[in-house]
PDB file of C-alpha atoms and ligand atoms in Angstrom:
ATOM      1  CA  UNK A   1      16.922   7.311 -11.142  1.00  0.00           C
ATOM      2  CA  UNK A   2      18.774   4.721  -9.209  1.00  0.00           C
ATOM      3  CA  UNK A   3      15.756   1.963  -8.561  1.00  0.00           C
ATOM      4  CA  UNK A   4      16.793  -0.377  -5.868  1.00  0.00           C
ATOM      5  CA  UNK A   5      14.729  -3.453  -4.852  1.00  0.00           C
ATOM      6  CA  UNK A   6      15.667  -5.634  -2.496  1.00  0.00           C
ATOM      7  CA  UNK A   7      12.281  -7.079  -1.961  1.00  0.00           C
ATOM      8  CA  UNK A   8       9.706  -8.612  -5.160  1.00  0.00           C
ATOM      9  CA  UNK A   9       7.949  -6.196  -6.809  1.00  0.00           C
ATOM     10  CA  UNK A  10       5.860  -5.733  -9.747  1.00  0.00           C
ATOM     11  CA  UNK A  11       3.914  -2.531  -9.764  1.00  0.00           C
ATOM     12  CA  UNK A  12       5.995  -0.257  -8.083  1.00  0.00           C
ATOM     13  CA  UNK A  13       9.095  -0.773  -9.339  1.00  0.00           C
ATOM     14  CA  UNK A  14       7.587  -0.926 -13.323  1.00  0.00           C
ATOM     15  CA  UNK A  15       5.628   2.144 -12.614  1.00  0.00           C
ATOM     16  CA  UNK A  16       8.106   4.151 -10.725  1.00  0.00           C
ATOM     17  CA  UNK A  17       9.972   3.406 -14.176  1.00  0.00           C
ATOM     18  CA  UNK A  18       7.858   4.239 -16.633  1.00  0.00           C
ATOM     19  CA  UNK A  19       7.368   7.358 -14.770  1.00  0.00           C
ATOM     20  CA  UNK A  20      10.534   8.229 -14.739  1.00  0.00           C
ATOM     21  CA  UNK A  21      11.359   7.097 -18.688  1.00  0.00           C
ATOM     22  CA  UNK A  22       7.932   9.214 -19.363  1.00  0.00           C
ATOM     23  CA  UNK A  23       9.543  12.457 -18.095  1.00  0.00           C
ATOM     24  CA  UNK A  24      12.281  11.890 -20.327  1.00  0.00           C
ATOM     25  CA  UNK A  25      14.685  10.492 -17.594  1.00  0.00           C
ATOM     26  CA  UNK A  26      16.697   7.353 -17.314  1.00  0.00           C
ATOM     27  CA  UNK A  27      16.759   4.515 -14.833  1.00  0.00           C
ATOM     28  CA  UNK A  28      20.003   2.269 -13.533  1.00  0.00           C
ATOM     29  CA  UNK A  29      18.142  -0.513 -11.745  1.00  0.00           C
ATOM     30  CA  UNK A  30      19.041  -3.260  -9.455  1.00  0.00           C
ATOM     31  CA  UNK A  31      16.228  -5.997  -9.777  1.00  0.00           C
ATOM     32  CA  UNK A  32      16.962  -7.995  -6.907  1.00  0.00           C
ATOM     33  CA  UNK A  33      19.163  -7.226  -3.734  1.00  0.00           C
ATOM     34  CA  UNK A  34      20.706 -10.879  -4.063  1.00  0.00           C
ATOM     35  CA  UNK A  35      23.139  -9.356  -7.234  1.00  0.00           C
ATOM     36  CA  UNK A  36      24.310  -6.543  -5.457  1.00  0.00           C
ATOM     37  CA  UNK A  37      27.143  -5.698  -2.850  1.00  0.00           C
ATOM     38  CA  UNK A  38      24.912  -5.740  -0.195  1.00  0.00           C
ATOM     39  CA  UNK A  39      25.087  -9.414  -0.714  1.00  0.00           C
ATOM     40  CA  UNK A  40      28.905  -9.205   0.353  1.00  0.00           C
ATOM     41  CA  UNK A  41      28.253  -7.316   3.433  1.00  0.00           C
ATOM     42  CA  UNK A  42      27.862  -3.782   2.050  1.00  0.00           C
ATOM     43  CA  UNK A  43      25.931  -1.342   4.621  1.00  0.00           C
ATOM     44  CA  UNK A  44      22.989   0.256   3.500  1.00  0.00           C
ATOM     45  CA  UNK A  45      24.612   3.218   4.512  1.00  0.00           C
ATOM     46  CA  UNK A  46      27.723   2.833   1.904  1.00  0.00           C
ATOM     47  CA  UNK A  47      25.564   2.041  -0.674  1.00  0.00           C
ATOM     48  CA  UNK A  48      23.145   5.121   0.079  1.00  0.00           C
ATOM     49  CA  UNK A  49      26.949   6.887  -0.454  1.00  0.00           C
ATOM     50  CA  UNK A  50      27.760   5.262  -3.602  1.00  0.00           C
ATOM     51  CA  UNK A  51      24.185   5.648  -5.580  1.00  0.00           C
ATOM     52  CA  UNK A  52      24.491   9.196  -4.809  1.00  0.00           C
ATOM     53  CA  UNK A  53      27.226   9.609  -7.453  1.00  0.00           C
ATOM     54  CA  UNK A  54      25.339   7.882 -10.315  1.00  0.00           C
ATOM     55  CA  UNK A  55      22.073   9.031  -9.812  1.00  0.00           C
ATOM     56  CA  UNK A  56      20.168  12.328  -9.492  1.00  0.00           C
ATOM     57  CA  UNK A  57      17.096  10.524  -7.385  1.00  0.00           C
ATOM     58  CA  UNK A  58      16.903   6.548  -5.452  1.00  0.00           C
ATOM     59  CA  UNK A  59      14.116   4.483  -5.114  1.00  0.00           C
ATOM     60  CA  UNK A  60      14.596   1.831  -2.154  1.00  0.00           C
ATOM     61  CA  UNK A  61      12.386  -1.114  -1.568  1.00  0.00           C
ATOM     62  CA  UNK A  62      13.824  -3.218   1.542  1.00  0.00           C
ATOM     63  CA  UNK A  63      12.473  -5.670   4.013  1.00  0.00           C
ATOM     64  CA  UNK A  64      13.989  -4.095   6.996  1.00  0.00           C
ATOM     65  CA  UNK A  65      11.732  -1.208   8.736  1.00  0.00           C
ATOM     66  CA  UNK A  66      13.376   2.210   8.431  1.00  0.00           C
ATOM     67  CA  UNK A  67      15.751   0.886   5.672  1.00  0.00           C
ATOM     68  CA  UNK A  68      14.946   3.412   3.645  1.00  0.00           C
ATOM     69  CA  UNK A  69      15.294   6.419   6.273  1.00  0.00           C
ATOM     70  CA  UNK A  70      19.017   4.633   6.896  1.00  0.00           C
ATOM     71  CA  UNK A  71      19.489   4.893   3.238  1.00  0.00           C
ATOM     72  CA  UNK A  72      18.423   8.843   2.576  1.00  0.00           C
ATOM     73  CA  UNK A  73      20.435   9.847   5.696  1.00  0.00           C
ATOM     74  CA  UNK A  74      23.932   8.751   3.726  1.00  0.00           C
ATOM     75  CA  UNK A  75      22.318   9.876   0.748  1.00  0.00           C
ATOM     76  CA  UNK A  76      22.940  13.436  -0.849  1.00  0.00           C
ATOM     77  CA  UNK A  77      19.824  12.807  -3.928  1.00  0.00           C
ATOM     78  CA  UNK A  78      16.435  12.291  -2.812  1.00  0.00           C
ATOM     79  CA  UNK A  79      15.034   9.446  -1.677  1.00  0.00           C
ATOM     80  CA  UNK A  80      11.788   7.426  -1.794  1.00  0.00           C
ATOM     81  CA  UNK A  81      10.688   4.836   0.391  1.00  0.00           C
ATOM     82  CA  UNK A  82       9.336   2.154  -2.035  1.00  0.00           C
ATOM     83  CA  UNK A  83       8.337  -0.173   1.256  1.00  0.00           C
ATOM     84  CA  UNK A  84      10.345  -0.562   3.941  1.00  0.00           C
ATOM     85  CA  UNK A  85       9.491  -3.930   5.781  1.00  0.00           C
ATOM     86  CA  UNK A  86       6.030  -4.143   6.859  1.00  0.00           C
ATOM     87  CA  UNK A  87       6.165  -0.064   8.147  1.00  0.00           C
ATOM     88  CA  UNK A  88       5.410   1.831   5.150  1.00  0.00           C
ATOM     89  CA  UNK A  89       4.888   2.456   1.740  1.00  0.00           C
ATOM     90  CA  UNK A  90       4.320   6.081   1.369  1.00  0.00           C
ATOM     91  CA  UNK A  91       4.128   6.599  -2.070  1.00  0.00           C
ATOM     92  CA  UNK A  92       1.458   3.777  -2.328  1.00  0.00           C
ATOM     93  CA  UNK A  93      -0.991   5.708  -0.210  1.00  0.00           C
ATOM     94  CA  UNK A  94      -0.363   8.747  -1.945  1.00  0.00           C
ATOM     95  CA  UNK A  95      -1.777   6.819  -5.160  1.00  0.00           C
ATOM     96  CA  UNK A  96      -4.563   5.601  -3.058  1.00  0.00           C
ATOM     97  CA  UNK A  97      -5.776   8.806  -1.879  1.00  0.00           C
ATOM     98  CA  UNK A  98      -5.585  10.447  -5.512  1.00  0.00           C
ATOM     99  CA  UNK A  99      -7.392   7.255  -6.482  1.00  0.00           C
ATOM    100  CA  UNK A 100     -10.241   7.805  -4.036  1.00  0.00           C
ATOM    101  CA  UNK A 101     -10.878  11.723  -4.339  1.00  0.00           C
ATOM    102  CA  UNK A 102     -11.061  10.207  -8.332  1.00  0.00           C
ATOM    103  CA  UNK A 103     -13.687   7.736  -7.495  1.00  0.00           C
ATOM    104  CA  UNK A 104     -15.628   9.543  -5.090  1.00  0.00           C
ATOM    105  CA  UNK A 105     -14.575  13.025  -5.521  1.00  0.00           C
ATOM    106  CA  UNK A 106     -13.559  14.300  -2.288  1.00  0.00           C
ATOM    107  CA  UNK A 107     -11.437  13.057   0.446  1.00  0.00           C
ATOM    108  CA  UNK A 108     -13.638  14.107   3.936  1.00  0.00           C
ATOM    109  CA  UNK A 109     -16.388  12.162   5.764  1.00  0.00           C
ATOM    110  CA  UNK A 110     -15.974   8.873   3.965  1.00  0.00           C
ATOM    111  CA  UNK A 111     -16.665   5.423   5.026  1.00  0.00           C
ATOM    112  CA  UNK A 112     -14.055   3.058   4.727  1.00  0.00           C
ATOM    113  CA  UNK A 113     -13.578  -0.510   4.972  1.00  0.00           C
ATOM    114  CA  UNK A 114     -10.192  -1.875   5.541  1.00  0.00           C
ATOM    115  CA  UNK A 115     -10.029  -5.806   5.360  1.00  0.00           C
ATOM    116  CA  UNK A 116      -7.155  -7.978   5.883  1.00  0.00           C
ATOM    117  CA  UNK A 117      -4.042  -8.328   7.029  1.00  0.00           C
ATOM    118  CA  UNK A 118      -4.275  -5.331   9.427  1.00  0.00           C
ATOM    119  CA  UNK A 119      -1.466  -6.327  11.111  1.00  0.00           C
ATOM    120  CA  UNK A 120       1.446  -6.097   8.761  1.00  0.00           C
ATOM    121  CA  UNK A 121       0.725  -4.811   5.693  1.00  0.00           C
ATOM    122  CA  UNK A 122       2.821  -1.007   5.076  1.00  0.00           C
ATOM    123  CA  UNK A 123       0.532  -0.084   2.632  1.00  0.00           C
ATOM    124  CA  UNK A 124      -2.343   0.249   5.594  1.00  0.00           C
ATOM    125  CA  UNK A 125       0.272   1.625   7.421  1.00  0.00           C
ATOM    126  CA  UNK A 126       0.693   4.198   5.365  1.00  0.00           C
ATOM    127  CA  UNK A 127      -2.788   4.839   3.841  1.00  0.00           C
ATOM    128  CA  UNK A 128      -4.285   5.715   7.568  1.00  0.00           C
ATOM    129  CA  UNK A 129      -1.478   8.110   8.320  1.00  0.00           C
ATOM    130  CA  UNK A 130      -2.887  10.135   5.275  1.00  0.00           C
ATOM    131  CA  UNK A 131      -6.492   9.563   5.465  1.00  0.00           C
ATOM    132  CA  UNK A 132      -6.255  10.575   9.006  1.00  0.00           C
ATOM    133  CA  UNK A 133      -5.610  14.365   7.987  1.00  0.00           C
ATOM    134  CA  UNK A 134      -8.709  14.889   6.324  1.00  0.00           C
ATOM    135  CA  UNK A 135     -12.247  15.066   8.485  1.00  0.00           C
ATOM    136  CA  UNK A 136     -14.840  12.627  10.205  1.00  0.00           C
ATOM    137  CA  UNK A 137     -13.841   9.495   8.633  1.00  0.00           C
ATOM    138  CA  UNK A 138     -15.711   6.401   9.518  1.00  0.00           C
ATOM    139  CA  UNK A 139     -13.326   3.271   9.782  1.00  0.00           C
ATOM    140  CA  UNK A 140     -14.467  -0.564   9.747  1.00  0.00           C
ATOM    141  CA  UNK A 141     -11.167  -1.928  10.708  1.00  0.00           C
ATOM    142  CA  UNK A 142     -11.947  -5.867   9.497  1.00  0.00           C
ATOM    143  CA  UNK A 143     -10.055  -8.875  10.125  1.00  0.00           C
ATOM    144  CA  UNK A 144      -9.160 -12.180  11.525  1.00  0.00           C
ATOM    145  CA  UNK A 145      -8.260 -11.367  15.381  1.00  0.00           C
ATOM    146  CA  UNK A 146      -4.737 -12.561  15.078  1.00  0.00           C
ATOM    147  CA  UNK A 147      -4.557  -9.960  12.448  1.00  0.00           C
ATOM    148  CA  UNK A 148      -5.513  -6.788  14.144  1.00  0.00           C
ATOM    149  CA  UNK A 149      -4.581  -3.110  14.176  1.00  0.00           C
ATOM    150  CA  UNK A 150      -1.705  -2.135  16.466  1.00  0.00           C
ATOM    151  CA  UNK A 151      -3.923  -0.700  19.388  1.00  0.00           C
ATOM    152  CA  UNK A 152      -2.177   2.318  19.536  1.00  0.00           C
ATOM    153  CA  UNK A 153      -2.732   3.568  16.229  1.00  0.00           C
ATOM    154  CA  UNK A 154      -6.436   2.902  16.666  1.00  0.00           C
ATOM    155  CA  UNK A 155      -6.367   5.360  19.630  1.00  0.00           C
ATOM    156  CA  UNK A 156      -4.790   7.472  17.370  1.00  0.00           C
ATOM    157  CA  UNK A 157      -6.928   7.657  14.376  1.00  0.00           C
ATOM    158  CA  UNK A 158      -9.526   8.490  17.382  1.00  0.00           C
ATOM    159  CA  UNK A 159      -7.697  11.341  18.769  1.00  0.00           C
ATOM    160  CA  UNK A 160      -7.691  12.552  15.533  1.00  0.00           C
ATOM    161  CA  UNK A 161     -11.652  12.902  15.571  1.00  0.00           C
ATOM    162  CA  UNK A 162     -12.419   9.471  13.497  1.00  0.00           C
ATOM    163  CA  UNK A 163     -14.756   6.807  14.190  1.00  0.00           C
ATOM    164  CA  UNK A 164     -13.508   3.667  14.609  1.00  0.00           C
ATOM    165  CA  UNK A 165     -15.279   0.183  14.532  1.00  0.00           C
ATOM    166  CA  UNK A 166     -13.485  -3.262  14.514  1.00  0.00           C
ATOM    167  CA  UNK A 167     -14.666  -6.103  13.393  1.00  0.00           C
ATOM    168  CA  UNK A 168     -14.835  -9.295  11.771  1.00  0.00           C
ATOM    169  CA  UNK A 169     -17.432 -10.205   9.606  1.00  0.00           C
ATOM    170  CA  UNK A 170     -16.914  -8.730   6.180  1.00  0.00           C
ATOM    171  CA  UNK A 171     -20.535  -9.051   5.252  1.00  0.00           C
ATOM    172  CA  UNK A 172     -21.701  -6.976   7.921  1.00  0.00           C
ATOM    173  CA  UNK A 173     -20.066  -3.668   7.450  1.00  0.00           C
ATOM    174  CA  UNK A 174     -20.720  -3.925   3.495  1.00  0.00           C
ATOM    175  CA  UNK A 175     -23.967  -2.075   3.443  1.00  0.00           C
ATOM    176  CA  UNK A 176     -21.868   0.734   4.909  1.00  0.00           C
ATOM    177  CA  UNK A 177     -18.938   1.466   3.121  1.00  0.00           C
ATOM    178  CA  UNK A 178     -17.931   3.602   0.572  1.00  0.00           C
ATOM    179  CA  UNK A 179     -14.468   2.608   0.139  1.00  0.00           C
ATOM    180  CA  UNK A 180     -13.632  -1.590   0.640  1.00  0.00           C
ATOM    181  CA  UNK A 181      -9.381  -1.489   0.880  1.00  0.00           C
ATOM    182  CA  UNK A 182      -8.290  -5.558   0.553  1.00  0.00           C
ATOM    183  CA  UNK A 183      -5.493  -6.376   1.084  1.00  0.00           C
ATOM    184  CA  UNK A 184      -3.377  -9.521   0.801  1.00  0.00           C
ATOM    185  CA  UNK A 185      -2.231 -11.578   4.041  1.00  0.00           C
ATOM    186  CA  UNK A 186       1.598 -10.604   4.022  1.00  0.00           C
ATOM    187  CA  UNK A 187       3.063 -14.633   4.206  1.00  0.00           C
ATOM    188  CA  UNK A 188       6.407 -13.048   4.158  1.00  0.00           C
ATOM    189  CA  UNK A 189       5.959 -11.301   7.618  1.00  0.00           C
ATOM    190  CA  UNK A 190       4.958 -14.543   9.329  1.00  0.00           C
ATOM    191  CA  UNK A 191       7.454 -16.491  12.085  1.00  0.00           C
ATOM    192  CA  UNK A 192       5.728 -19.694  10.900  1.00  0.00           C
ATOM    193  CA  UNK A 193       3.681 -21.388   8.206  1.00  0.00           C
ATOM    194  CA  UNK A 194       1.025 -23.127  10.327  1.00  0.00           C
ATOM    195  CA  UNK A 195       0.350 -19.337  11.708  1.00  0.00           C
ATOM    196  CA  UNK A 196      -0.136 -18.006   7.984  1.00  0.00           C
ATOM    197  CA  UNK A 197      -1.851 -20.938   7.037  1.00  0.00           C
ATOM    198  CA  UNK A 198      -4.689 -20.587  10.003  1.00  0.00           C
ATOM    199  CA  UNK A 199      -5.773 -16.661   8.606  1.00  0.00           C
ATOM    200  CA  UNK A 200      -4.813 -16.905   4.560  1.00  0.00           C
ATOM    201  CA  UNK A 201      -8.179 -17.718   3.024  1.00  0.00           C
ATOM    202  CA  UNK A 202     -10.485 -15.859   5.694  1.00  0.00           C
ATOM    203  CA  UNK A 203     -12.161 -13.219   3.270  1.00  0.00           C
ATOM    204  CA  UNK A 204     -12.685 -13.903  -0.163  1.00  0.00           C
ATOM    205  CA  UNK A 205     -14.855 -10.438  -1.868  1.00  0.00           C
ATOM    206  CA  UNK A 206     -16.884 -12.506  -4.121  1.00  0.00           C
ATOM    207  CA  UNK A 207     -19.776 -10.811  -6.509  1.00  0.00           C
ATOM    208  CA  UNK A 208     -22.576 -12.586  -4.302  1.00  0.00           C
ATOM    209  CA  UNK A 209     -21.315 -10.703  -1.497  1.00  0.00           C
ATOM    210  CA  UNK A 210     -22.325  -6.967  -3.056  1.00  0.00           C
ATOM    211  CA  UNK A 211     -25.713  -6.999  -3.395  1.00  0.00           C
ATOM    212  CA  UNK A 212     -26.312  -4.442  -0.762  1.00  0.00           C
ATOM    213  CA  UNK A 213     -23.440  -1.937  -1.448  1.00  0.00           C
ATOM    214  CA  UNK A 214     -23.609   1.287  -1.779  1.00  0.00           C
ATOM    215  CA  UNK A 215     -24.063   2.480  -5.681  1.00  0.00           C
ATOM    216  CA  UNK A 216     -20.989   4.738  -5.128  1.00  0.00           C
ATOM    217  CA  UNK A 217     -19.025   1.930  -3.776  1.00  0.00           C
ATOM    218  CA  UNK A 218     -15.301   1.685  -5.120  1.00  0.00           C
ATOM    219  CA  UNK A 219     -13.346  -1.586  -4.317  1.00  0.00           C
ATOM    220  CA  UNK A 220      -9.541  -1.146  -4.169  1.00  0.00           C
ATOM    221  CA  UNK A 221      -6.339  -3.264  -3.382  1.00  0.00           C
ATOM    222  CA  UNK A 222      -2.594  -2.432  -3.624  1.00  0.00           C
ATOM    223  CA  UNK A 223      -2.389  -5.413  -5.546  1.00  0.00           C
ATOM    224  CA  UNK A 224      -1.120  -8.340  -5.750  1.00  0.00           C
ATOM    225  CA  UNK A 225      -4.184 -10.055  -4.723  1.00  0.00           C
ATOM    226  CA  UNK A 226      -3.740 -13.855  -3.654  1.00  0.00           C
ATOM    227  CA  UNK A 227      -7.512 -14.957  -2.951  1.00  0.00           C
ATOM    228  CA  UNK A 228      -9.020 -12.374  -0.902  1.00  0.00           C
ATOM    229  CA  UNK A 229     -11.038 -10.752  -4.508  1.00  0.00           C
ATOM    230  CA  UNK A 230     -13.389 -13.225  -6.582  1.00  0.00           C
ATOM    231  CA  UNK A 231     -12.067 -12.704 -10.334  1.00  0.00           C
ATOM    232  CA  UNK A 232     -16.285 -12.659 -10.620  1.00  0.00           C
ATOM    233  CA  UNK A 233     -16.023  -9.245  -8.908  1.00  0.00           C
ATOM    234  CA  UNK A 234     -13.532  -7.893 -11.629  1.00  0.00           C
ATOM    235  CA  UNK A 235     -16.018  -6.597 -14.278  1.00  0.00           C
ATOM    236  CA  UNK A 236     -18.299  -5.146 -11.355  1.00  0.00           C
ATOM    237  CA  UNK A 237     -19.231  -1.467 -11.477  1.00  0.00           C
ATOM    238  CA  UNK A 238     -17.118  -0.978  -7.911  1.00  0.00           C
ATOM    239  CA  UNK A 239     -14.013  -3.170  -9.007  1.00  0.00           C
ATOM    240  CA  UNK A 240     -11.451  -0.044  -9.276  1.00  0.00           C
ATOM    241  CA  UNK A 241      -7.805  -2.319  -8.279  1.00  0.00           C
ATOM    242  CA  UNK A 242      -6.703  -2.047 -11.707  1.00  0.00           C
ATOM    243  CA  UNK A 243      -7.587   1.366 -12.537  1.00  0.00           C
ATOM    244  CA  UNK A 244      -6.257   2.549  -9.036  1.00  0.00           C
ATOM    245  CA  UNK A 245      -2.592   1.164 -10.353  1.00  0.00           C
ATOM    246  CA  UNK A 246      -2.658   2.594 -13.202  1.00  0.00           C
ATOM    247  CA  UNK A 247      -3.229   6.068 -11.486  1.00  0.00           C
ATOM    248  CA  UNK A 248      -0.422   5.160  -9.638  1.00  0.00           C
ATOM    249  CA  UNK A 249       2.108   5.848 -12.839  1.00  0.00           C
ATOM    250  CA  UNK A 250       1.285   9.703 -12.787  1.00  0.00           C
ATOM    251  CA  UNK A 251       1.472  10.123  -9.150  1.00  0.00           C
ATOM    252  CA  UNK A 252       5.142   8.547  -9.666  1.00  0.00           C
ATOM    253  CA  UNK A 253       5.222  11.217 -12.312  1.00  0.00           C
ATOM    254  CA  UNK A 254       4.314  14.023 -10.118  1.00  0.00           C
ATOM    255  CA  UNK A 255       6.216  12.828  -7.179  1.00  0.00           C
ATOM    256  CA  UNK A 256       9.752  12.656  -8.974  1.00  0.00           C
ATOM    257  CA  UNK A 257       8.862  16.019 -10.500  1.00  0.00           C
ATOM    258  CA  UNK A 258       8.336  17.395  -7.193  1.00  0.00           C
ATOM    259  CA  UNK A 259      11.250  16.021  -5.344  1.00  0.00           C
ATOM    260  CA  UNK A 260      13.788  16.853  -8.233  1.00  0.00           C
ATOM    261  CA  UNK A 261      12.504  20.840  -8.221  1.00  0.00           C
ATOM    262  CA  UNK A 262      11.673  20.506 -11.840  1.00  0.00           C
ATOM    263  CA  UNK A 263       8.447  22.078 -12.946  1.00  0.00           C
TER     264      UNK A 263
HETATM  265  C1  NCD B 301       2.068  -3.886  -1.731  1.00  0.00           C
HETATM  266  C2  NCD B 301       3.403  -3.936  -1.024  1.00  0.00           C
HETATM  267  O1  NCD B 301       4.426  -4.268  -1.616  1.00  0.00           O
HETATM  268  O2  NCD B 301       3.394  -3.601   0.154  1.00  0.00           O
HETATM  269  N1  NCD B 301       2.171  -3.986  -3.124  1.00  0.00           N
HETATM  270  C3  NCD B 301       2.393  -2.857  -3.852  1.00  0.00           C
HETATM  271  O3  NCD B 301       3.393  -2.190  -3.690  1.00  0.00           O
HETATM  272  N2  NCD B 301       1.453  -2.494  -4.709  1.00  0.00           N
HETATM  273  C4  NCD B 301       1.046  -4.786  -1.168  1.00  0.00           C
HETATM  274  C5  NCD B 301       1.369  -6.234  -0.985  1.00  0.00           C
HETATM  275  O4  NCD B 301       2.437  -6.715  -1.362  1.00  0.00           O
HETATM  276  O5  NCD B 301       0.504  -6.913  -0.449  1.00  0.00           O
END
């Protein structure tokens, strides 16, 4: 497996390698896109090219949306889109919807809190395109306004027969949910610091804050968190971040089993 990040990464590039040194593969790795060829002027294209002679399967992590698309379509191995940008992160929401039909044991009619950066962050991107396939979903889409959900996928998640509610207070939509999703406000996707600065610290999950959840509440995050989860709420019945990436090793497992036609 050819693992290529040219953005930081701690989880998905350590699990997508354990999961491929746990199925008995190997790994040639480039840790950071500034020690590459790339760094000389080197297309995506010719590296997709290249990588396809030293490695059966690529993982790509790159800041620019549809990087990795670019990458498989001068690729001949398959390839997986580790995060391209703030547009997607595929193989993060297909840990996050194991991880949920785990905690709450089926994947229809749930109630789901999404709080955050709504506005880039891939892995929200990517987790509504999936949730959106299964039934009746109630969404609390919750954040700052200068952080909101694209409009038009909104009025898509309704087409597709889901409730949607924004808004901002956190506290609020608690007593609802079944699922709370945090995420991190993505500093790296900002055009200035003053504009980060004004949303960073506007939620903080703290252990205060769940005495009227749900009892089959499950709190998850992609991880890394910055501030946005109390470390008071990390021995709480709900807190399942750090469970959820450790799931996130055998999907990686399953996934390069799948895409390399091995049984
Ligand atoms: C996420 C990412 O890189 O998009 N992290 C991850 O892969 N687990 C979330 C984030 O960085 O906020």
């Amino acid at each position: 497996m050819a693992s290529l990040f040219f953005e930081p990464s701690t989880r998905t590039r350590f699990a997508f390698e354990s999961a491929m040194q746990r199925l008995g593969g190997s790994i040639v790795t480039l840790e950071s896109g500034a020690s590459s060829s790339t760094k000389k002027g080197e297309t995506l294209a010719d590296t997709g090219r290249i990588m396809s002679g030293y490695a059966d399967i690529a993982v790509i992590r790159h800041p620019q949306k549809n990087s990795a698309e670019e990458f498989a379509q001068f690729s001949s191995i398959p390839v997986i889109n580790a995060g391209d940008g703030p547009n997607q992160h595929p193989s993060q929401s297909l840990l996050d919807i194991y991880s949920i039909n785990h905690f709450q044991g089926h994947l229809d009619g749930l109630t789901i809190g999404i709080v955050g950066d709504l506005k880039f962050s891939r892995t929200v991107n990517s987790l509504i395109k999936l949730l959106a396939f299964y039934k009746r979903h109630t969404f609390y889409l919750i954040s700052h306004p200068n952080l909101k959900m694209a409009a038009e996928t909104v009025n898509w998640l309704k087409k597709n027969g889901h409730q949607v509610i924004e808004m901002e207070s956190l506290k609020d939509a608690i007593p609802h949910l079944d699922i709370i999703y945090m995420t991190r406000v993505q500093e790296e996707r900002f055009e200035s610091r003053e504009a980060y600065l004004s949303v960073k610290d506007h939620y903080r999950l703290d252990r205060s804050q769940l005495q009227d959840a749900k009892k089959n509440l499950s709190i998850m995050h992609p991880l890394p968190r910055v501030c946005e989860i109390a470390e008071d709420v990390d021995d709480h019945p709900a807190a399942k971040y750090f469970e959820q990436a450790h799931l996130g090793l055998y999907v990686r497992m399953a996934l390069i089993t799948e895409m390399l036609g091995l049984k």
